[in-house]
Amino acid sequence: MKTDDLKKASLSIGGMTCASCVSHVEAALKGVRGVKGVVVNLAIEKATVEYDPAQTSLAAMKKAVDEIGYEVILNAANLQVTGMTCASCVENVQKAVSDLPGVGKIVVNLASGSARVEYLADMTPLSEIKKIIQEIGYDVAERAEGQEALDREKEAREREVRRQRNNLIFAGTVGLLVMIGTFQPYWFLPSILPDWMNNKIFLFFLTTPIVFGPGRQFFVNSWNGLKRGLTDMNLLYATGIGAAYLIAVINTFWPDAGFGGREATFYEAAALLTAFIILGRYLEAITRGRTSEAIRRLMKLQPKKARVLRGGEEMEVPAEEVLIDDVVLVRPGEAIPVDGLVLDGYSAVDQSMITGESIPVEKKAGDEVIGGTINKTGAFKFKALRVGKDTALAQIIKLVEEAQTTKAPIQKLADKVAGHFILGVHALALTVFLFWFFVGFGLWFVPESRLILTPYLLTGMGVFGFALLTSVTVLIISCPCAVGLATPSAIMAGSGKAAEHGILFKGADAMESSAKVQAIIFDKTGTLTKGEPSVTDVVALGMAEAEVLRLAAVVEKNSEHPLGEAIVRGAQEWGLVLEDAGAFNAIPGQGVEAQLNGRSMLLGNRKLMAERNISLDGLLPEAERLENEGKTAMFVAVDGAPAGIVAVADTMKETSAMAVKELQRMGLKVAMITGDNRRTAEAIARQVGIDQVLAEVMPEDKANEVKKLQAEGLKVAMVGDGINDAPALAQAEVGIAIGSGTDVAKETGNVILIKDDLMDVVAALQIGKQTLRLIKQNLGWAFGYNTLSIPIGAGLLYPFFAQMVSPELAALLMATSSLSVTLNTLRMRGYIPPIRRPGRPGASKQPTLAALPAPASNP
Amino acid sequence: MKISGVGFTSALIYTGISLIAVGIFLAITVAGEYTWVARIGGAVWVFMLSMIVLIPVIMPRVKKRLGI
């Protein structure tokens, strides 16, 4: 190896903290075949690697570093790739780019025409990645963000639709003429059409511009792919069209060559084959855009203008120029430009486009507003809190886009099958040719036989012409375009539909997993309950209930404990006046004491009362009753004598019981997890109808409880608040973070619910199920079409019925299969999750059950 | 070994195998009653399809064998 052949690259390494990390990384990189030298610098977190590009790649180095627990930080780019039409195009782009030395990972999405590449610019600049994609026949540009992306994508799609439409108009019109000319001698046509229309030279001059005009793309693209050892759908078309055209030309100019003569020219096959393939591409280009409509609708929500107060003056600025802390003015009917906090004014805001809530939400000073939502009634001012890429809408768009560029496990299998399909189809076409050439023609050929749906007799056809016709038909009819579109189009439609309901799936795998969930665990505090305790009962002994509550609240007035705050809030709601107490003393784990007007006040649990020798005989039966209901009972004593009990409980969310009932109806095992003692936990679980309770679980052990259910063979979903429950959310197959509000980016979990409504958990699972159902239907259509059509195209029916499928009919069937898959996916546009359908409890945002009390306890 | 070397080695292999397939095809046709047009046309079609099948199979294997 000459030193000239070696190259240097600088890798950014994440996760190194000390000198031993340096030696680990160095050792790992030195172990990679082809790496000749490594120097790791801890201070700048970089590894300079000298390597032989012929022997190693970035992927190999990254793998070695990742395996020992560190991370190679790569550049990332989102590309818009146009011209991909099938799963093998996806395979080809992935393969060509992955073969570049500086590429760590590439994920290509056919439905959105996008590719996400992780690469090391030092080894392979982005320009090189774009160049290789262009070389194999696709157009590529960096994917823009926000409105610019919307415009560019729309423009590219329109360009493609326009191009294919023009091709279609030309190929379709001229192809029709070729067909009419071909069939001029049949039926009643001789009486109305002149003979020269059937002249083979005339047909040659009509067909040639179709094959080398609109059909040129297939030849160019397949040649570009073949040069790199890649095969795709274009090759199927090119061989099919090319063979049909070549036979027609030979039979026209050398009719005695033995290919069937002038009566078997098949110009209409070459012309209509091209027209039908282009028809398929045109329809795909139109309909594929519609599956990503949801994300475009989200993008369109981004307001363009904002009115801000600067230097005391009101001015209109572009929305992207609003700065944090700017005061923004909003009038009735206007869109709110960025996220912020209302300073002044009162209004109702339609947030349905972000959260899915159908009823406008009231906004007053102190409330948060979300950019992209519509102000309905009043005017208000608000302070900008999040602008540009940090707004909730921008984060949601990013999440949905990222989800749409991932692949569901079911898609990986389909891609693999489709990727090898082209090769298999050519091998099959060869086998079919050899079979009909050596065996079939001699055994079954009937000169009076016809092509299906044509008056065309195969009389003049020789053994080669017949075997070739069958072989070409197999090539055309087998196109797996539909297989490639089946999964990504459904994932795009499903994730878009979910976003409309305020449900964000972080990846296609989350969508697929959510459809397979068998058990669901709810965190209690903040998930099933509101996470905010309130006073539920007051028991008095020898004084008025209001007095007991007043005394308890006075003692707790300066407390920061959530239970104390609940008592103070409860007293205020009762309209009680609270004086200031003196000598306040918090007794950790037991309660508080204070002095009021010379009286000694005590508020706390049994232990505190026992330590102060206060007899609770008159209060214990009531205390036990309250605790059995899952409430926290706190005793009040005045001057050493018991005075009463104040009971506090967390409040159940309005929709918790309904959501649990619906999940159970869907056949899921529903459990609740909490740090509470078993008696309290069971009391709450009873209220919402949950029979499996995982009680006294410390936050750090929640993930273990998920594992235990998984060990029973169940696919588990965990619903939590996304921050406290992060390990459990990560452990579960589906981690659902609820009530994230507008700060969606920070959430753990692979499903994020913007609203704090448990019905969305049900809706998320229903959308997941519907999406998987759609994928399975699409794959069923696609594989079913190929399973049925290939044997027919190969001539299986010929020995029995003496009828053959013509190449042009094969092309029409192929286009129909792609169209059926896309149309099936478009059904998702009208889908409403059953729980949100009119007449169902979850369809209304109004609480339909009274708020149920639940105990306050450990989070 | 450079990338261009891979292309040349691969081309030698897949073209060689395709020509062998054509040879076998022609040998069989000689035993039967086929016209020369059918023989030559068939041989061209067999050669084309064999190349298309073999190119994507051979190239990655050669690359792998040569450590690229």
PDB file of C-alpha atoms in Angstrom, chain A residues 277-444:
ATOM      1  CA  ILE A 277     -46.662   2.932 -18.247  1.00  0.00           C
ATOM      2  CA  ILE A 278     -46.673   6.716 -18.443  1.00  0.00           C
ATOM      3  CA  LEU A 279     -50.345   6.728 -17.438  1.00  0.00           C
ATOM      4  CA  GLY A 280     -49.330   4.769 -14.309  1.00  0.00           C
ATOM      5  CA  ARG A 281     -46.550   7.266 -13.548  1.00  0.00           C
ATOM      6  CA  TYR A 282     -48.845  10.214 -14.117  1.00  0.00           C
ATOM      7  CA  LEU A 283     -51.526   8.849 -11.786  1.00  0.00           C
ATOM      8  CA  GLU A 284     -48.910   8.020  -9.162  1.00  0.00           C
ATOM      9  CA  ALA A 285     -47.432  11.521  -9.350  1.00  0.00           C
ATOM     10  CA  ILE A 286     -50.879  13.018  -8.782  1.00  0.00           C
ATOM     11  CA  THR A 287     -52.089  10.717  -6.031  1.00  0.00           C
ATOM     12  CA  ARG A 288     -48.798  10.358  -4.177  1.00  0.00           C
ATOM     13  CA  GLY A 289     -48.893  14.070  -3.430  1.00  0.00           C
ATOM     14  CA  ARG A 290     -52.295  13.660  -1.814  1.00  0.00           C
ATOM     15  CA  THR A 291     -51.096  11.156   0.799  1.00  0.00           C
ATOM     16  CA  SER A 292     -48.866  13.870   2.266  1.00  0.00           C
ATOM     17  CA  GLU A 293     -51.660  16.433   2.329  1.00  0.00           C
ATOM     18  CA  ALA A 294     -51.857  16.482   6.122  1.00  0.00           C
ATOM     19  CA  ILE A 295     -48.322  17.746   6.511  1.00  0.00           C
ATOM     20  CA  ARG A 296     -48.852  20.334   3.828  1.00  0.00           C
ATOM     21  CA  ARG A 297     -51.972  21.495   5.620  1.00  0.00           C
ATOM     22  CA  LEU A 298     -49.891  21.870   8.786  1.00  0.00           C
ATOM     23  CA  MET A 299     -47.288  23.867   6.877  1.00  0.00           C
ATOM     24  CA  LYS A 300     -49.943  26.113   5.416  1.00  0.00           C
ATOM     25  CA  LEU A 301     -51.027  27.008   8.943  1.00  0.00           C
ATOM     26  CA  GLN A 302     -47.813  28.948   9.460  1.00  0.00           C
ATOM     27  CA  PRO A 303     -48.876  32.607   9.338  1.00  0.00           C
ATOM     28  CA  LYS A 304     -46.887  34.897   7.077  1.00  0.00           C
ATOM     29  CA  LYS A 305     -47.362  38.230   8.874  1.00  0.00           C
ATOM     30  CA  ALA A 306     -47.405  39.463  12.464  1.00  0.00           C
ATOM     31  CA  ARG A 307     -48.274  42.803  14.050  1.00  0.00           C
ATOM     32  CA  VAL A 308     -45.846  43.707  16.818  1.00  0.00           C
ATOM     33  CA  LEU A 309     -45.346  46.643  19.164  1.00  0.00           C
ATOM     34  CA  ARG A 310     -41.801  47.985  18.900  1.00  0.00           C
ATOM     35  CA  GLY A 311     -40.743  51.268  20.468  1.00  0.00           C
ATOM     36  CA  GLY A 312     -44.398  51.966  21.244  1.00  0.00           C
ATOM     37  CA  GLU A 313     -45.326  51.696  17.575  1.00  0.00           C
ATOM     38  CA  GLU A 314     -47.458  49.049  15.942  1.00  0.00           C
ATOM     39  CA  MET A 315     -45.828  47.570  12.859  1.00  0.00           C
ATOM     40  CA  GLU A 316     -46.404  44.635  10.516  1.00  0.00           C
ATOM     41  CA  VAL A 317     -43.427  42.282  10.087  1.00  0.00           C
ATOM     42  CA  PRO A 318     -42.960  38.854   8.478  1.00  0.00           C
ATOM     43  CA  ALA A 319     -43.830  36.139  11.034  1.00  0.00           C
ATOM     44  CA  GLU A 320     -40.303  34.687  10.902  1.00  0.00           C
ATOM     45  CA  GLU A 321     -38.904  38.056  12.033  1.00  0.00           C
ATOM     46  CA  VAL A 322     -40.827  38.086  15.331  1.00  0.00           C
ATOM     47  CA  LEU A 323     -38.345  38.035  18.219  1.00  0.00           C
ATOM     48  CA  ILE A 324     -38.673  36.425  21.633  1.00  0.00           C
ATOM     49  CA  ASP A 325     -40.315  38.896  24.096  1.00  0.00           C
ATOM     50  CA  ASP A 326     -41.862  40.932  21.256  1.00  0.00           C
ATOM     51  CA  VAL A 327     -45.382  42.065  22.132  1.00  0.00           C
ATOM     52  CA  VAL A 328     -47.695  40.789  19.409  1.00  0.00           C
ATOM     53  CA  LEU A 329     -51.200  42.126  18.684  1.00  0.00           C
ATOM     54  CA  VAL A 330     -53.958  39.828  17.428  1.00  0.00           C
ATOM     55  CA  ARG A 331     -57.366  40.930  16.133  1.00  0.00           C
ATOM     56  CA  PRO A 332     -60.484  38.765  15.736  1.00  0.00           C
ATOM     57  CA  GLY A 333     -60.192  36.385  12.814  1.00  0.00           C
ATOM     58  CA  GLU A 334     -56.402  36.647  12.600  1.00  0.00           C
ATOM     59  CA  ALA A 335     -53.940  33.775  12.862  1.00  0.00           C
ATOM     60  CA  ILE A 336     -51.622  33.808  15.861  1.00  0.00           C
ATOM     61  CA  PRO A 337     -48.111  34.120  14.373  1.00  0.00           C
ATOM     62  CA  VAL A 338     -45.912  32.526  17.097  1.00  0.00           C
ATOM     63  CA  ASP A 339     -46.224  30.838  20.512  1.00  0.00           C
ATOM     64  CA  GLY A 340     -46.639  33.142  23.485  1.00  0.00           C
ATOM     65  CA  LEU A 341     -48.246  34.205  26.730  1.00  0.00           C
ATOM     66  CA  VAL A 342     -51.335  36.422  26.786  1.00  0.00           C
ATOM     67  CA  LEU A 343     -50.604  39.761  28.480  1.00  0.00           C
ATOM     68  CA  ASP A 344     -53.852  41.577  28.016  1.00  0.00           C
ATOM     69  CA  GLY A 345     -57.285  40.958  26.487  1.00  0.00           C
ATOM     70  CA  TYR A 346     -59.750  38.121  26.254  1.00  0.00           C
ATOM     71  CA  SER A 347     -60.739  35.872  23.393  1.00  0.00           C
ATOM     72  CA  ALA A 348     -61.616  32.376  22.239  1.00  0.00           C
ATOM     73  CA  VAL A 349     -59.031  30.651  20.053  1.00  0.00           C
ATOM     74  CA  ASP A 350     -59.650  27.811  17.620  1.00  0.00           C
ATOM     75  CA  GLN A 351     -56.813  25.358  18.327  1.00  0.00           C
ATOM     76  CA  SER A 352     -58.352  22.457  16.439  1.00  0.00           C
ATOM     77  CA  MET A 353     -55.646  22.461  13.767  1.00  0.00           C
ATOM     78  CA  ILE A 354     -52.956  21.754  16.361  1.00  0.00           C
ATOM     79  CA  THR A 355     -54.668  19.904  19.208  1.00  0.00           C
ATOM     80  CA  GLY A 356     -57.734  18.471  17.483  1.00  0.00           C
ATOM     81  CA  GLU A 357     -60.037  20.183  20.045  1.00  0.00           C
ATOM     82  CA  SER A 358     -63.251  21.031  18.273  1.00  0.00           C
ATOM     83  CA  ILE A 359     -64.384  23.796  20.653  1.00  0.00           C
ATOM     84  CA  PRO A 360     -62.516  27.141  20.770  1.00  0.00           C
ATOM     85  CA  VAL A 361     -60.477  27.589  23.942  1.00  0.00           C
ATOM     86  CA  GLU A 362     -60.873  30.711  26.069  1.00  0.00           C
ATOM     87  CA  LYS A 363     -57.729  32.802  26.480  1.00  0.00           C
ATOM     88  CA  LYS A 364     -57.078  35.454  29.090  1.00  0.00           C
ATOM     89  CA  ALA A 365     -54.021  37.080  30.617  1.00  0.00           C
ATOM     90  CA  GLY A 366     -51.543  34.402  31.722  1.00  0.00           C
ATOM     91  CA  ASP A 367     -52.738  31.746  29.240  1.00  0.00           C
ATOM     92  CA  GLU A 368     -50.500  30.310  26.546  1.00  0.00           C
ATOM     93  CA  VAL A 369     -51.340  30.675  22.858  1.00  0.00           C
ATOM     94  CA  ILE A 370     -50.043  28.510  20.026  1.00  0.00           C
ATOM     95  CA  GLY A 371     -48.729  29.861  16.726  1.00  0.00           C
ATOM     96  CA  GLY A 372     -50.828  28.855  13.710  1.00  0.00           C
ATOM     97  CA  THR A 373     -54.121  28.784  15.648  1.00  0.00           C
ATOM     98  CA  ILE A 374     -56.950  31.198  14.811  1.00  0.00           C
ATOM     99  CA  ASN A 375     -58.220  33.945  17.093  1.00  0.00           C
ATOM    100  CA  LYS A 376     -62.033  33.929  16.963  1.00  0.00           C
ATOM    101  CA  THR A 377     -63.762  36.626  18.964  1.00  0.00           C
ATOM    102  CA  GLY A 378     -61.778  39.208  20.922  1.00  0.00           C
ATOM    103  CA  ALA A 379     -58.511  41.080  20.496  1.00  0.00           C
ATOM    104  CA  PHE A 380     -55.491  40.531  22.744  1.00  0.00           C
ATOM    105  CA  LYS A 381     -51.785  41.189  23.173  1.00  0.00           C
ATOM    106  CA  PHE A 382     -49.305  38.485  23.910  1.00  0.00           C
ATOM    107  CA  LYS A 383     -45.594  38.144  24.580  1.00  0.00           C
ATOM    108  CA  ALA A 384     -43.701  35.938  22.092  1.00  0.00           C
ATOM    109  CA  LEU A 385     -42.148  32.972  23.900  1.00  0.00           C
ATOM    110  CA  ARG A 386     -41.122  30.662  21.058  1.00  0.00           C
ATOM    111  CA  VAL A 387     -40.403  31.777  17.518  1.00  0.00           C
ATOM    112  CA  GLY A 388     -39.116  30.328  14.234  1.00  0.00           C
ATOM    113  CA  LYS A 389     -38.110  26.672  14.404  1.00  0.00           C
ATOM    114  CA  ASP A 390     -38.980  26.465  18.111  1.00  0.00           C
ATOM    115  CA  THR A 391     -42.713  27.052  17.796  1.00  0.00           C
ATOM    116  CA  ALA A 392     -45.021  24.158  18.550  1.00  0.00           C
ATOM    117  CA  LEU A 393     -46.181  24.076  14.944  1.00  0.00           C
ATOM    118  CA  ALA A 394     -42.614  23.948  13.591  1.00  0.00           C
ATOM    119  CA  GLN A 395     -41.766  21.153  16.047  1.00  0.00           C
ATOM    120  CA  ILE A 396     -44.889  19.217  15.107  1.00  0.00           C
ATOM    121  CA  ILE A 397     -44.126  19.520  11.392  1.00  0.00           C
ATOM    122  CA  LYS A 398     -40.560  18.337  12.017  1.00  0.00           C
ATOM    123  CA  LEU A 399     -41.740  15.347  14.067  1.00  0.00           C
ATOM    124  CA  VAL A 400     -44.301  14.304  11.485  1.00  0.00           C
ATOM    125  CA  GLU A 401     -41.772  14.710   8.677  1.00  0.00           C
ATOM    126  CA  GLU A 402     -39.225  12.632  10.545  1.00  0.00           C
ATOM    127  CA  ALA A 403     -41.826   9.962  11.232  1.00  0.00           C
ATOM    128  CA  GLN A 404     -42.626   9.835   7.547  1.00  0.00           C
ATOM    129  CA  THR A 405     -39.005   9.274   6.577  1.00  0.00           C
ATOM    130  CA  THR A 406     -38.669   6.217   8.821  1.00  0.00           C
ATOM    131  CA  LYS A 407     -39.532   2.681   7.833  1.00  0.00           C
ATOM    132  CA  ALA A 408     -41.942   0.316   9.513  1.00  0.00           C
ATOM    133  CA  PRO A 409     -40.579  -3.207  10.097  1.00  0.00           C
ATOM    134  CA  ILE A 410     -43.247  -4.551   7.737  1.00  0.00           C
ATOM    135  CA  GLN A 411     -41.924  -2.241   5.013  1.00  0.00           C
ATOM    136  CA  LYS A 412     -38.377  -3.522   5.342  1.00  0.00           C
ATOM    137  CA  LEU A 413     -39.572  -6.974   4.302  1.00  0.00           C
ATOM    138  CA  ALA A 414     -41.608  -5.568   1.404  1.00  0.00           C
ATOM    139  CA  ASP A 415     -38.619  -3.505   0.235  1.00  0.00           C
ATOM    140  CA  LYS A 416     -36.367  -6.531   0.396  1.00  0.00           C
ATOM    141  CA  VAL A 417     -38.800  -8.589  -1.659  1.00  0.00           C
ATOM    142  CA  ALA A 418     -39.337  -5.784  -4.179  1.00  0.00           C
ATOM    143  CA  GLY A 419     -35.591  -5.079  -4.350  1.00  0.00           C
ATOM    144  CA  HIS A 420     -34.863  -8.642  -5.459  1.00  0.00           C
ATOM    145  CA  PHE A 421     -37.964  -8.776  -7.582  1.00  0.00           C
ATOM    146  CA  ILE A 422     -36.537  -7.205 -10.726  1.00  0.00           C
ATOM    147  CA  LEU A 423     -33.791  -9.765 -10.833  1.00  0.00           C
ATOM    148  CA  GLY A 424     -36.295 -12.542 -10.201  1.00  0.00           C
ATOM    149  CA  VAL A 425     -38.595 -11.250 -12.932  1.00  0.00           C
ATOM    150  CA  HIS A 426     -35.802 -11.213 -15.522  1.00  0.00           C
ATOM    151  CA  ALA A 427     -34.777 -14.724 -14.476  1.00  0.00           C
ATOM    152  CA  LEU A 428     -38.428 -15.762 -14.793  1.00  0.00           C
ATOM    153  CA  ALA A 429     -38.725 -14.073 -18.204  1.00  0.00           C
ATOM    154  CA  LEU A 430     -35.678 -16.070 -19.344  1.00  0.00           C
ATOM    155  CA  THR A 431     -37.155 -19.308 -18.014  1.00  0.00           C
ATOM    156  CA  VAL A 432     -40.527 -18.593 -19.634  1.00  0.00           C
ATOM    157  CA  PHE A 433     -38.793 -17.818 -22.944  1.00  0.00           C
ATOM    158  CA  LEU A 434     -36.801 -21.074 -22.854  1.00  0.00           C
ATOM    159  CA  PHE A 435     -39.894 -23.072 -21.873  1.00  0.00           C
ATOM    160  CA  TRP A 436     -42.068 -21.751 -24.708  1.00  0.00           C
ATOM    161  CA  PHE A 437     -39.172 -21.896 -27.186  1.00  0.00           C
ATOM    162  CA  PHE A 438     -38.186 -25.501 -26.533  1.00  0.00           C
ATOM    163  CA  VAL A 439     -41.355 -27.080 -25.110  1.00  0.00           C
ATOM    164  CA  GLY A 440     -44.569 -25.023 -25.029  1.00  0.00           C
ATOM    165  CA  PHE A 441     -44.730 -23.812 -28.618  1.00  0.00           C
ATOM    166  CA  GLY A 442     -44.384 -27.309 -30.044  1.00  0.00           C
ATOM    167  CA  LEU A 443     -46.980 -28.763 -27.695  1.00  0.00           C
ATOM    168  CA  TRP A 444     -49.718 -26.137 -27.549  1.00  0.00           C
TER     169      TRP A 444
END
